[in-house]
DNA sequence: TCAAAAGTGTTCGCTATACACCCATGG
DNA sequence: CCATGGGTGTATAGCGAACACTTTTGA
C-alpha cells in the first residue's frame, strides 16, 4: 500500500498534456510523432505528451514536452481542446489537454531519444495511438481557424523566407491554391512583411513583429 | 481513513467543468451567475459548475450543469478553454474545463435553487469567485471569434425575431455599431434567413438550418 | 397629425480575382 | 538561346460603407 499514497474522497481522473508539433519544410506541412516505447499502444505513433505535474500549469507541461522532443523553449504554443471521453485510454480515466506548437523545423534538435521521433507529412500519417487521429484532425481545424486572426504562418518559417515559401505554407495549411501574383500583392499590402535588403531575385522577407503588435492593438483580421 | 478510498501512485488534480451561460434579452447580452452557498468564496457569484463524474465526458458534465440551472437540455454548448493555473483554487489543485452555452433566455426555467441564480448584463458584472473573471473575459473573446465561422447568434434568439433584434445581438457581442440598412442587406444576402409569412412591419425572420447545413458542407465564412 | 420606427435604393471606393508580359537566371 | 522562375501591372466585377427618402404605425 506504500505505493498508492495519494488518496482522495472521490475518484480523480489522470490529467495529461499532448502536444501536436507542426513544422514546415518549405513544401509540406508536417507533424512530429513519437514511437511509443511502452504499453498501451507500444510501437505505434503518438504525439509527445505526458502526465501533468502538480506544480505546473498545462501550458508549462506542454512546453516541457515540446522542449524534451525538440530542444526548443520559445515556440508558439496554443491550447486547443481538452479530450475527455471516459474510454479514450484503455487503462484508466485519462483526460488530456491538447496543444499545438508551431516550430521552425530547421531549429529542431533531436530529443533525448531522437531515434524514436520522426516528421510525417499530413497526407501520410500512420495509424496513431489512443484517440490521437481525432486530436490531429481537431488540431488542423483549429489551426485553419487561427490563421484568420493571427499571422501564425510566420512561426513556421525561418527568419527570412521567400514569398513563394510563404504562399506554399498558406496553401498547405488551408488546402487551397492562390494566384501567385495576387497572393504577393495581398501579403505586401497587409504591411507585416519587411523586405530583406541586398537580396535579389528571389527577394527574401522578414516578419515585422512591431507592426504586428500595433495591428493587434487596433484589431485586425487576416482574410483568406 | 475509510473516507479517502481512492488512492493513486501519483497525485491527481481535481477536474471540474464550468459553464458560462449567455442569454440575450432583446437588448443586452447577459450571463447567468450563481451565488455560492459554500466556502470558499461563499456569498460571491460564480458560473454554474462542479466536479466531473468518472463516467461522463466534460461536455456531458457541462450539459448537466446547464440543465440543473436552466432546465434546458439541447442548447448550443462549446468547450473553449481548460484553466489549469495550480493556484486557481485555494483548497487544492483543481483544473476546470470551461464551456459556454448559448440559450434562448425566454425558455430558461429557474433551476432547483432559482433564488440563487441571476442574469447579469455584461457591463454590470459583480466580483466573481476563483478566476471566473478571467474565464468570462476568455469566453467573450472566443464568442467573438466563433461568430465569424458560425451563425451562433441564432442560438440566442427566439424562433422568430426581427432584423433589429438580430442586429442588436451582433452589436452586443462584437461591441460595434452597424448601419441598419447595410446590416439588413448583408444578412438577407447570406441566405440564412427566412421571412415569416403574414407578419407585417416589423417583419419577422426565422433561421433556416437546412441552408446552414448546406453552407457548412461547402465551407463559408461570416464577415463582420 | 406628428414623431418614431422600419422598409428600400443608389453611389462610391476598395479589394478580390483573373490574367499577360517582361526580365533574370542557369542549363 | 531557350526554358523556367520570379517580378510587376491592369481591367473588371462584386462587396462594404456611407447615405436619404418614403411609408407605416401608434401615441
Short mmCIF file of C-alpha atoms (C1' of nucleotides) in Angstrom, two decimals:
data_model
loop_
_atom_site.label_atom_id
_atom_site.label_comp_id
_atom_site.label_asym_id
_atom_site.label_seq_id
_atom_site.Cartn_x
_atom_site.Cartn_y
_atom_site.Cartn_z
CA UNK A 1 0.00 0.00 0.00
CA UNK A 2 3.01 2.22 0.40
CA UNK A 3 2.90 2.75 -3.33
CA UNK A 4 -0.54 4.34 -3.51
CA UNK A 5 -0.01 7.17 -1.15
CA UNK A 6 -2.25 9.84 -2.75
CA UNK A 7 -5.78 9.31 -1.52
CA UNK A 8 -8.97 11.19 -2.21
CA UNK A 9 -12.53 11.02 -1.07
CA UNK A 10 -13.77 10.89 -4.68
CA UNK A 11 -12.17 9.33 -7.74
CA UNK A 12 -9.94 11.65 -9.76
CA UNK A 13 -9.04 11.27 -13.41
CA UNK A 14 -5.46 11.39 -14.56
CA UNK A 15 -4.55 14.52 -16.49
CA UNK A 16 -2.05 14.59 -19.33
CA UNK A 17 -0.96 17.11 -21.92
CA UNK A 18 -0.35 16.25 -25.56
CA UNK A 19 1.46 18.45 -27.99
CA UNK A 20 0.84 18.40 -31.73
CA UNK A 21 4.04 19.85 -33.15
CA UNK A 22 3.71 21.36 -36.62
CA UNK A 23 6.65 22.17 -38.85
CA UNK A 24 7.06 23.28 -42.45
CA UNK A 25 9.88 22.05 -44.66
CA UNK A 26 9.38 24.63 -47.41
CA UNK A 27 6.91 22.46 -49.23
CA UNK A 28 4.71 20.39 -46.91
CA UNK A 29 3.21 20.82 -43.50
CA UNK A 30 4.48 18.15 -41.14
CA UNK A 31 3.86 16.84 -37.64
CA UNK A 32 6.36 15.33 -35.24
CA UNK A 33 5.37 11.91 -33.90
CA UNK A 34 6.95 9.66 -31.30
CA UNK A 35 7.01 5.91 -31.44
CA UNK A 36 5.68 4.68 -28.13
CA UNK A 37 8.11 2.52 -26.18
CA UNK A 38 5.65 1.22 -23.61
CA UNK A 39 2.20 -0.27 -23.44
CA UNK A 40 -0.50 0.51 -24.24
CA UNK A 41 -0.04 1.07 -27.97
CA UNK A 42 3.63 0.12 -27.73
CA UNK A 43 5.24 0.54 -31.14
CA UNK A 44 2.58 2.81 -32.60
CA UNK A 45 2.97 6.52 -33.21
CA UNK A 46 1.65 9.23 -30.94
CA UNK A 47 2.09 12.89 -30.06
CA UNK A 48 4.62 13.85 -27.42
CA UNK A 49 2.81 14.09 -24.13
CA UNK A 50 2.73 13.01 -20.55
CA UNK A 51 1.26 13.44 -17.13
CA UNK A 52 0.71 16.89 -15.79
CA UNK A 53 2.83 17.63 -12.75
CA UNK A 54 1.13 19.09 -9.73
CA UNK A 55 3.20 22.24 -9.66
CA UNK A 56 2.93 23.16 -13.34
CA UNK A 57 0.14 24.57 -15.46
CA UNK A 58 -0.96 22.65 -18.53
CA UNK A 59 0.87 25.11 -20.75
CA UNK A 60 4.06 24.60 -18.79
CA UNK A 61 3.58 20.87 -19.16
CA UNK A 62 3.09 21.13 -22.90
CA UNK A 63 6.14 23.37 -23.20
CA UNK A 64 8.14 20.84 -21.23
CA UNK A 65 7.10 18.09 -23.63
CA UNK A 66 7.95 20.30 -26.56
CA UNK A 67 11.39 21.04 -25.16
CA UNK A 68 12.13 17.41 -24.45
CA UNK A 69 11.42 16.43 -28.04
CA UNK A 70 12.75 19.40 -29.97
CA UNK A 71 15.12 21.33 -27.72
CA UNK A 72 13.00 24.43 -28.34
CA UNK A 73 11.97 26.66 -25.47
CA UNK A 74 10.22 29.62 -27.00
CA UNK A 75 7.92 28.41 -29.74
CA UNK A 76 4.36 29.42 -30.36
CA UNK A 77 2.09 27.10 -28.42
CA UNK A 78 -1.67 27.13 -28.10
CA UNK A 79 -4.16 25.09 -26.19
CA UNK A 80 -6.96 24.00 -28.50
CA UNK A 81 -9.06 21.36 -26.76
CA UNK A 82 -9.38 19.04 -23.79
CA UNK A 83 -10.30 15.48 -24.75
CA UNK A 84 -12.35 13.83 -22.08
CA UNK A 85 -14.07 10.74 -23.45
CA UNK A 86 -14.12 8.34 -20.47
CA UNK A 87 -12.93 5.47 -22.68
CA UNK A 88 -10.15 7.24 -24.51
CA UNK A 89 -7.45 5.44 -22.53
CA UNK A 90 -7.85 1.68 -22.02
CA UNK A 91 -6.10 1.68 -18.66
CA UNK A 92 -7.95 4.22 -16.61
CA UNK A 93 -9.75 7.52 -16.93
CA UNK A 94 -7.34 9.97 -18.50
CA UNK A 95 -8.24 13.38 -19.82
CA UNK A 96 -5.75 15.17 -21.97
CA UNK A 97 -5.32 18.85 -22.58
CA UNK A 98 -4.07 19.22 -26.11
CA UNK A 99 -1.84 21.96 -27.51
CA UNK A 100 -0.41 22.60 -30.88
CA UNK A 101 3.02 24.09 -31.32
CA UNK A 102 4.37 25.82 -34.39
CA UNK A 103 8.11 25.42 -34.77
CA UNK A 104 10.79 26.41 -37.21
CA UNK A 105 11.69 22.98 -38.44
CA UNK A 106 15.32 23.77 -39.06
CA UNK A 107 15.82 24.78 -35.43
CA UNK A 108 14.61 21.45 -34.10
CA UNK A 109 17.22 19.31 -32.43
CA UNK A 110 16.68 15.63 -31.87
CA UNK A 111 15.33 15.00 -28.40
CA UNK A 112 16.83 12.73 -25.77
CA UNK A 113 15.65 9.76 -27.75
CA UNK A 114 15.76 11.18 -31.25
CA UNK A 115 15.68 7.77 -32.83
CA UNK A 116 12.03 7.44 -31.95
CA UNK A 117 10.83 10.83 -33.19
CA UNK A 118 10.01 11.44 -36.83
CA UNK A 119 8.36 14.07 -39.02
CA UNK A 120 5.36 12.97 -41.09
CA UNK A 121 3.63 14.76 -43.90
CA UNK A 122 -0.02 15.34 -43.27
CA UNK A 123 -1.04 13.22 -46.23
CA UNK A 124 0.99 10.31 -44.94
CA UNK A 125 0.11 9.87 -41.29
CA UNK A 126 0.46 6.38 -39.82
CA UNK A 127 -2.08 4.80 -37.53
CA UNK A 128 -1.99 6.63 -34.22
CA UNK A 129 -2.31 5.61 -30.58
CA UNK A 130 -5.34 6.37 -28.40
CA UNK A 131 -7.64 8.98 -29.98
CA UNK A 132 -4.71 10.85 -31.47
CA UNK A 133 -6.11 10.71 -35.01
CA UNK A 134 -9.10 12.65 -33.73
CA UNK A 135 -6.79 15.05 -31.92
CA UNK A 136 -4.87 15.67 -35.12
CA UNK A 137 -8.00 16.42 -37.15
CA UNK A 138 -9.11 18.77 -34.42
CA UNK A 139 -5.74 20.50 -34.37
CA UNK A 140 -5.80 21.04 -38.12
CA UNK A 141 -9.26 22.55 -37.96
CA UNK A 142 -8.23 24.93 -35.19
CA UNK A 143 -5.05 25.86 -36.99
CA UNK A 144 -7.08 26.84 -40.05
CA UNK A 145 -9.34 28.99 -37.93
CA UNK A 146 -6.46 30.56 -36.09
CA UNK A 147 -4.80 31.70 -39.27
CA UNK A 148 -7.67 34.13 -39.85
CA UNK A 149 -6.83 36.03 -36.69
CA UNK A 150 -3.10 35.75 -36.31
CA UNK A 151 -0.28 35.58 -38.82
CA UNK A 152 0.81 32.27 -37.35
CA UNK A 153 2.43 31.27 -40.59
CA UNK A 154 5.48 33.21 -39.59
CA UNK A 155 6.05 30.92 -36.64
CA UNK A 156 6.64 28.06 -39.03
CA UNK A 157 9.07 29.80 -41.36
CA UNK A 158 12.72 30.67 -40.87
CA UNK A 159 13.70 34.23 -40.02
CA UNK A 160 13.98 35.08 -43.70
CA UNK A 161 11.83 33.49 -46.36
CA UNK A 162 10.67 33.97 -49.92
CA UNK A 163 7.16 34.89 -50.97
CA UNK A 164 6.82 31.51 -52.59
CA UNK A 165 7.58 29.72 -49.33
CA UNK A 166 5.03 31.81 -47.51
CA UNK A 167 2.45 31.04 -50.16
CA UNK A 168 3.16 27.32 -50.10
CA UNK A 169 2.76 27.33 -46.36
CA UNK A 170 -0.63 29.02 -46.54
CA UNK A 171 -1.67 26.64 -49.28
CA UNK A 172 -0.57 23.65 -47.21
CA UNK A 173 -2.49 24.80 -44.15
CA UNK A 174 -5.65 25.87 -45.91
CA UNK A 175 -5.53 23.27 -48.67
CA UNK A 176 -6.30 25.78 -51.38
CA UNK A 177 -4.39 27.33 -54.26
CA UNK A 178 -3.70 31.03 -54.66
CA UNK A 179 -2.69 33.01 -57.68
CA UNK A 180 0.97 33.81 -57.20
CA UNK A 181 0.62 37.49 -58.12
CA UNK A 182 -2.48 38.15 -56.07
CA UNK A 183 -1.08 36.41 -53.02
CA UNK A 184 2.06 38.50 -53.12
CA UNK A 185 0.14 41.72 -53.59
CA UNK A 186 -2.19 40.96 -50.72
CA UNK A 187 0.57 39.95 -48.33
CA UNK A 188 2.64 43.03 -49.05
CA UNK A 189 -0.41 45.22 -48.70
CA UNK A 190 -1.13 43.98 -45.18
CA UNK A 191 2.14 45.51 -44.09
CA UNK A 192 3.58 42.77 -41.92
CA UNK A 193 6.42 41.96 -44.28
CA UNK A 194 9.75 43.67 -44.48
CA UNK A 195 11.95 43.08 -47.47
CA UNK A 196 15.47 41.95 -46.66
CA UNK A 197 17.89 44.49 -48.10
CA UNK A 198 20.54 43.41 -50.51
CA UNK A 199 18.92 40.16 -51.55
CA UNK A 200 17.94 39.93 -55.19
CA UNK A 201 15.54 37.77 -57.12
CA UNK A 202 14.06 35.84 -55.43
CA UNK A 203 13.54 38.50 -52.75
CA UNK A 204 13.54 37.48 -49.14
CA UNK A 205 11.24 38.86 -46.50
CA UNK A 206 11.15 39.14 -42.74
CA UNK A 207 8.13 39.28 -40.48
CA UNK A 208 7.78 42.63 -38.75
CA UNK A 209 6.63 41.91 -35.18
CA UNK A 210 6.40 45.59 -34.26
CA UNK A 211 3.79 46.25 -36.91
CA UNK A 212 2.00 43.11 -35.83
CA UNK A 213 1.77 44.30 -32.22
CA UNK A 214 0.39 47.63 -33.39
CA UNK A 215 -2.18 45.91 -35.53
CA UNK A 216 -3.26 43.65 -32.67
CA UNK A 217 -3.91 46.72 -30.54
CA UNK A 218 -6.22 48.18 -33.13
CA UNK A 219 -7.72 44.82 -34.00
CA UNK A 220 -7.44 43.31 -37.43
CA UNK A 221 -8.39 40.30 -39.43
CA UNK A 222 -6.41 38.38 -41.97
CA UNK A 223 -8.55 37.41 -44.90
CA UNK A 224 -8.13 34.27 -46.95
CA UNK B 1 -9.30 6.53 6.57
CA UNK B 2 -12.42 4.90 5.27
CA UNK B 3 -13.30 8.22 3.73
CA UNK B 4 -10.35 8.50 1.36
CA UNK B 5 -10.78 5.32 -0.52
CA UNK B 6 -9.48 6.39 -3.96
CA UNK B 7 -5.73 6.01 -3.96
CA UNK B 8 -3.16 6.64 -6.65
CA UNK B 9 0.56 6.24 -7.02
CA UNK B 10 0.92 9.87 -8.17
CA UNK B 11 -1.07 12.91 -7.13
CA UNK B 12 -4.08 13.71 -9.32
CA UNK B 13 -5.73 17.07 -9.70
CA UNK B 14 -9.45 17.52 -9.29
CA UNK B 15 -11.31 18.22 -12.51
CA UNK B 16 -14.38 20.40 -12.75
CA UNK B 17 -16.47 21.87 -15.54
CA UNK B 18 -17.74 25.44 -15.55
CA UNK B 19 -20.41 26.73 -17.84
CA UNK B 20 -20.68 30.35 -18.91
CA UNK B 21 -24.32 30.71 -19.91
CA UNK B 22 -25.07 33.54 -22.31
CA UNK B 23 -28.53 34.88 -22.98
CA UNK B 24 -29.93 37.84 -24.88
CA UNK B 25 -32.94 39.79 -23.67
CA UNK B 26 -33.54 41.66 -26.92
CA UNK B 27 -31.22 44.44 -25.94
CA UNK B 28 -28.24 43.31 -23.89
CA UNK B 29 -26.08 40.22 -23.73
CA UNK B 30 -26.30 38.61 -20.29
CA UNK B 31 -24.68 35.85 -18.30
CA UNK B 32 -26.25 33.62 -15.68
CA UNK B 33 -24.43 33.59 -12.36
CA UNK B 34 -24.95 31.54 -9.20
CA UNK B 35 -24.41 32.83 -5.71
CA UNK B 36 -22.13 30.36 -3.98
CA UNK B 37 -23.63 28.75 -0.89
CA UNK B 38 -20.45 27.19 0.44
CA UNK B 39 -16.86 28.09 1.09
CA UNK B 40 -14.59 29.05 -0.48
CA UNK B 41 -15.98 32.29 -1.88
CA UNK B 42 -19.29 31.73 -0.10
CA UNK B 43 -21.70 34.51 -1.00
CA UNK B 44 -19.90 35.63 -4.12
CA UNK B 45 -21.04 34.99 -7.69
CA UNK B 46 -19.71 32.26 -9.93
CA UNK B 47 -20.55 30.25 -13.01
CA UNK B 48 -22.54 27.05 -12.66
CA UNK B 49 -20.07 24.21 -12.42
CA UNK B 50 -18.97 21.21 -10.49
CA UNK B 51 -16.85 18.13 -10.32
CA UNK B 52 -16.60 15.91 -13.33
CA UNK B 53 -18.06 12.47 -12.74
CA UNK B 54 -15.98 9.49 -13.70
CA UNK B 55 -18.48 8.12 -16.17
CA UNK B 56 -19.25 11.33 -18.05
CA UNK B 57 -17.30 13.36 -20.57
CA UNK B 58 -16.63 17.02 -19.84
CA UNK B 59 -19.32 18.03 -22.31
CA UNK B 60 -21.84 15.79 -20.58
CA UNK B 61 -20.83 17.37 -17.30
CA UNK B 62 -21.27 20.87 -18.64
CA UNK B 63 -24.65 19.95 -20.10
CA UNK B 64 -25.67 18.52 -16.76
CA UNK B 65 -24.74 21.79 -15.05
CA UNK B 66 -26.62 23.72 -17.70
CA UNK B 67 -29.72 21.60 -17.24
CA UNK B 68 -29.64 21.90 -13.47
CA UNK B 69 -29.62 25.68 -13.66
CA UNK B 70 -31.86 26.37 -16.65
CA UNK B 71 -33.92 23.26 -17.31
CA UNK B 72 -32.57 23.25 -20.87
CA UNK B 73 -31.27 20.05 -22.44
CA UNK B 74 -30.47 20.88 -26.02
CA UNK B 75 -28.71 24.21 -26.14
CA UNK B 76 -25.61 25.09 -28.07
CA UNK B 77 -22.60 24.39 -25.91
CA UNK B 78 -18.94 24.73 -26.70
CA UNK B 79 -15.74 24.00 -24.87
CA UNK B 80 -13.43 26.98 -25.10
CA UNK B 81 -10.56 26.51 -22.65
CA UNK B 82 -9.16 24.49 -19.79
CA UNK B 83 -7.90 26.64 -16.92
CA UNK B 84 -5.05 24.99 -15.14
CA UNK B 85 -3.18 27.50 -13.02
CA UNK B 86 -2.02 25.46 -9.99
CA UNK B 87 -3.17 28.20 -7.62
CA UNK B 88 -6.57 28.90 -9.10
CA UNK B 89 -8.38 27.12 -6.27
CA UNK B 90 -7.24 27.87 -2.71
CA UNK B 91 -8.15 24.42 -1.42
CA UNK B 92 -6.33 22.04 -3.69
CA UNK B 93 -5.23 21.64 -7.29
CA UNK B 94 -8.33 21.96 -9.44
CA UNK B 95 -8.35 22.31 -13.17
CA UNK B 96 -11.57 23.35 -14.85
CA UNK B 97 -12.75 22.71 -18.36
CA UNK B 98 -14.83 25.71 -19.33
CA UNK B 99 -17.75 25.78 -21.75
CA UNK B 100 -20.01 28.49 -22.91
CA UNK B 101 -23.64 27.87 -23.64
CA UNK B 102 -25.95 29.98 -25.75
CA UNK B 103 -29.54 29.81 -24.62
CA UNK B 104 -32.84 31.32 -25.58
CA UNK B 105 -33.41 33.37 -22.48
CA UNK B 106 -37.19 33.11 -22.57
CA UNK B 107 -37.00 29.30 -22.41
CA UNK B 108 -34.96 29.30 -19.22
CA UNK B 109 -36.70 27.96 -16.15
CA UNK B 110 -35.42 28.64 -12.70
CA UNK B 111 -33.25 25.78 -11.51
CA UNK B 112 -33.65 23.79 -8.33
CA UNK B 113 -32.47 26.74 -6.32
CA UNK B 114 -33.62 29.52 -8.58
CA UNK B 115 -33.35 32.04 -5.82
CA UNK B 116 -29.59 31.97 -6.14
CA UNK B 117 -29.30 32.30 -9.91
CA UNK B 118 -29.46 35.66 -11.62
CA UNK B 119 -28.83 37.19 -15.05
CA UNK B 120 -26.25 39.98 -15.24
CA UNK B 121 -25.56 42.38 -18.05
CA UNK B 122 -22.01 42.22 -19.28
CA UNK B 123 -21.37 45.81 -18.30
CA UNK B 124 -22.52 45.17 -14.77
CA UNK B 125 -20.75 42.02 -13.62
CA UNK B 126 -20.16 41.67 -9.86
CA UNK B 127 -16.93 40.44 -8.34
CA UNK B 128 -16.56 36.76 -9.19
CA UNK B 129 -15.22 33.72 -7.34
CA UNK B 130 -11.93 31.96 -8.19
CA UNK B 131 -10.55 33.06 -11.56
CA UNK B 132 -14.03 33.38 -13.05
CA UNK B 133 -13.48 36.95 -14.17
CA UNK B 134 -10.66 35.70 -16.32
CA UNK B 135 -12.84 32.87 -17.57
CA UNK B 136 -15.53 35.35 -18.55
CA UNK B 137 -13.14 37.55 -20.49
CA UNK B 138 -11.83 34.48 -22.24
CA UNK B 139 -15.35 33.32 -23.07
CA UNK B 140 -16.25 36.67 -24.59
CA UNK B 141 -13.15 36.66 -26.74
CA UNK B 142 -13.89 33.16 -28.03
CA UNK B 143 -17.51 34.00 -28.64
CA UNK B 144 -16.44 36.92 -30.81
CA UNK B 145 -14.13 34.69 -32.79
CA UNK B 146 -16.73 31.98 -33.13
CA UNK B 147 -19.25 34.33 -34.65
CA UNK B 148 -17.05 34.62 -37.73
CA UNK B 149 -17.43 30.93 -38.51
CA UNK B 150 -20.88 30.03 -37.29
CA UNK B 151 -24.12 31.95 -37.14
CA UNK B 152 -24.29 31.39 -33.41
CA UNK B 153 -26.42 34.44 -32.94
CA UNK B 154 -29.45 32.39 -33.81
CA UNK B 155 -28.93 30.23 -30.75
CA UNK B 156 -29.57 33.24 -28.56
CA UNK B 157 -32.71 34.48 -30.26
CA UNK B 158 -36.25 33.14 -30.13
CA UNK B 159 -37.58 31.10 -33.04
CA UNK B 160 -38.84 34.25 -34.73
CA UNK B 161 -37.10 37.59 -34.42
CA UNK B 162 -36.88 40.97 -36.07
CA UNK B 163 -33.92 42.27 -38.00
CA UNK B 164 -33.42 44.88 -35.32
CA UNK B 165 -33.10 42.25 -32.61
CA UNK B 166 -30.57 40.33 -34.67
CA UNK B 167 -28.59 43.49 -35.25
CA UNK B 168 -28.63 44.45 -31.57
CA UNK B 169 -27.39 40.99 -30.69
CA UNK B 170 -24.47 41.23 -33.08
CA UNK B 171 -23.70 44.69 -31.82
CA UNK B 172 -23.77 43.49 -28.23
CA UNK B 173 -21.44 40.60 -28.92
CA UNK B 174 -18.98 42.46 -31.10
CA UNK B 175 -19.28 45.82 -29.35
CA UNK B 176 -19.59 47.70 -32.60
CA UNK B 177 -22.31 49.62 -34.39
CA UNK B 178 -23.68 48.74 -37.79
CA UNK B 179 -25.64 50.80 -40.23
CA UNK B 180 -29.18 49.48 -40.04
CA UNK B 181 -29.66 49.29 -43.82
CA UNK B 182 -26.33 47.68 -44.59
CA UNK B 183 -26.72 45.12 -41.83
CA UNK B 184 -30.10 44.06 -43.10
CA UNK B 185 -28.91 43.85 -46.70
CA UNK B 186 -25.92 41.76 -45.75
CA UNK B 187 -27.86 39.37 -43.56
CA UNK B 188 -30.50 38.77 -46.17
CA UNK B 189 -27.85 38.29 -48.80
CA UNK B 190 -26.17 35.49 -46.88
CA UNK B 191 -29.32 33.47 -47.30
CA UNK B 192 -29.74 32.01 -43.83
CA UNK B 193 -32.86 34.00 -43.06
CA UNK B 194 -36.38 33.10 -43.98
CA UNK B 195 -39.07 35.71 -43.69
CA UNK B 196 -42.08 34.71 -41.63
CA UNK B 197 -45.14 34.89 -43.85
CA UNK B 198 -48.06 37.01 -42.88
CA UNK B 199 -46.20 39.25 -40.46
CA UNK B 200 -46.06 42.89 -41.41
CA UNK B 201 -43.80 45.73 -40.45
CA UNK B 202 -41.68 44.98 -38.50
CA UNK B 203 -41.03 41.78 -40.42
CA UNK B 204 -40.04 38.69 -38.53
CA UNK B 205 -37.47 36.18 -39.64
CA UNK B 206 -36.58 32.60 -38.93
CA UNK B 207 -33.20 30.96 -39.14
CA UNK B 208 -33.03 28.36 -41.91
CA UNK B 209 -30.98 25.43 -40.54
CA UNK B 210 -31.17 23.49 -43.80
CA UNK B 211 -29.38 26.22 -45.71
CA UNK B 212 -26.90 26.46 -42.88
CA UNK B 213 -26.03 22.78 -43.09
CA UNK B 214 -25.53 23.09 -46.85
CA UNK B 215 -23.27 26.07 -46.36
CA UNK B 216 -21.22 24.27 -43.74
CA UNK B 217 -20.58 21.45 -46.20
CA UNK B 218 -19.21 23.83 -48.76
CA UNK B 219 -17.42 25.92 -46.19
CA UNK B 220 -18.23 29.54 -45.63
CA UNK B 221 -17.29 32.49 -43.55
CA UNK B 222 -19.46 35.14 -41.97
CA UNK B 223 -17.85 38.51 -42.31
CA UNK B 224 -18.26 41.37 -39.86
"C1'" DT C 1 -51.23 64.87 -37.13
"C1'" DC C 2 -46.90 64.20 -35.76
"C1'" DA C 3 -42.91 61.60 -34.28
"C1'" DA C 4 -40.53 57.41 -34.36
"C1'" DA C 5 -39.59 53.17 -36.44
"C1'" DA C 6 -38.96 50.40 -40.46
"C1'" DG C 7 -38.76 49.49 -45.37
"C1'" DT C 8 -35.90 50.38 -49.51
"C1'" DG C 9 -32.19 52.05 -53.37
"C1'" DT C 10 -28.01 54.50 -55.07
"C1'" DT C 11 -23.37 55.91 -55.27
"C1'" DC C 12 -18.53 55.39 -54.45
"C1'" DG C 13 -14.35 53.32 -53.39
"C1'" DC C 14 -11.85 49.40 -52.31
"C1'" DT C 15 -10.35 44.82 -52.92
"C1'" DA C 16 -10.58 40.15 -54.79
"C1'" DT C 17 -9.87 37.94 -58.94
"C1'" DA C 18 -8.40 36.84 -63.42
"C1'" DC C 19 -4.97 37.34 -66.44
"C1'" DA C 20 -0.19 38.68 -69.54
"C1'" DC C 21 4.14 40.49 -70.19
"C1'" DC C 22 8.97 41.30 -69.19
"C1'" DC C 23 13.37 40.23 -67.12
"C1'" DA C 24 16.92 37.46 -64.99
"C1'" DT C 25 18.97 33.19 -64.23
"C1'" DG C 26 21.02 28.92 -65.36
"C1'" DG C 27 21.39 24.84 -68.16
"C1'" DC D 1 19.28 30.63 -76.70
"C1'" DC D 2 15.76 28.67 -74.53
"C1'" DA D 3 13.13 27.26 -70.57
"C1'" DT D 4 11.94 28.28 -66.01
"C1'" DG D 5 11.05 31.07 -62.25
"C1'" DG D 6 10.10 35.38 -60.46
"C1'" DG D 7 8.96 40.33 -60.63
"C1'" DT D 8 5.18 43.57 -61.87
"C1'" DG D 9 0.57 45.97 -63.83
"C1'" DT D 10 -4.23 46.28 -65.45
"C1'" DA D 11 -9.14 45.58 -66.18
"C1'" DT D 12 -13.45 44.01 -64.14
"C1'" DA D 13 -16.79 42.68 -61.02
"C1'" DG D 14 -18.63 42.36 -56.54
"C1'" DC D 15 -18.99 43.88 -51.89
"C1'" DG D 16 -18.75 47.11 -47.95
"C1'" DA D 17 -19.70 51.65 -46.32
"C1'" DA D 18 -21.95 55.94 -46.45
"C1'" DC D 19 -26.09 57.99 -47.05
"C1'" DA D 20 -31.72 59.93 -47.79
"C1'" DC D 21 -36.27 59.40 -48.77
"C1'" DT D 22 -40.79 57.26 -48.19
"C1'" DT D 23 -44.17 54.57 -45.66
"C1'" DT D 24 -46.28 52.79 -41.71
"C1'" DT D 25 -47.62 52.74 -37.11
"C1'" DG D 26 -49.16 54.26 -32.85
"C1'" DA D 27 -49.38 57.98 -29.45
#
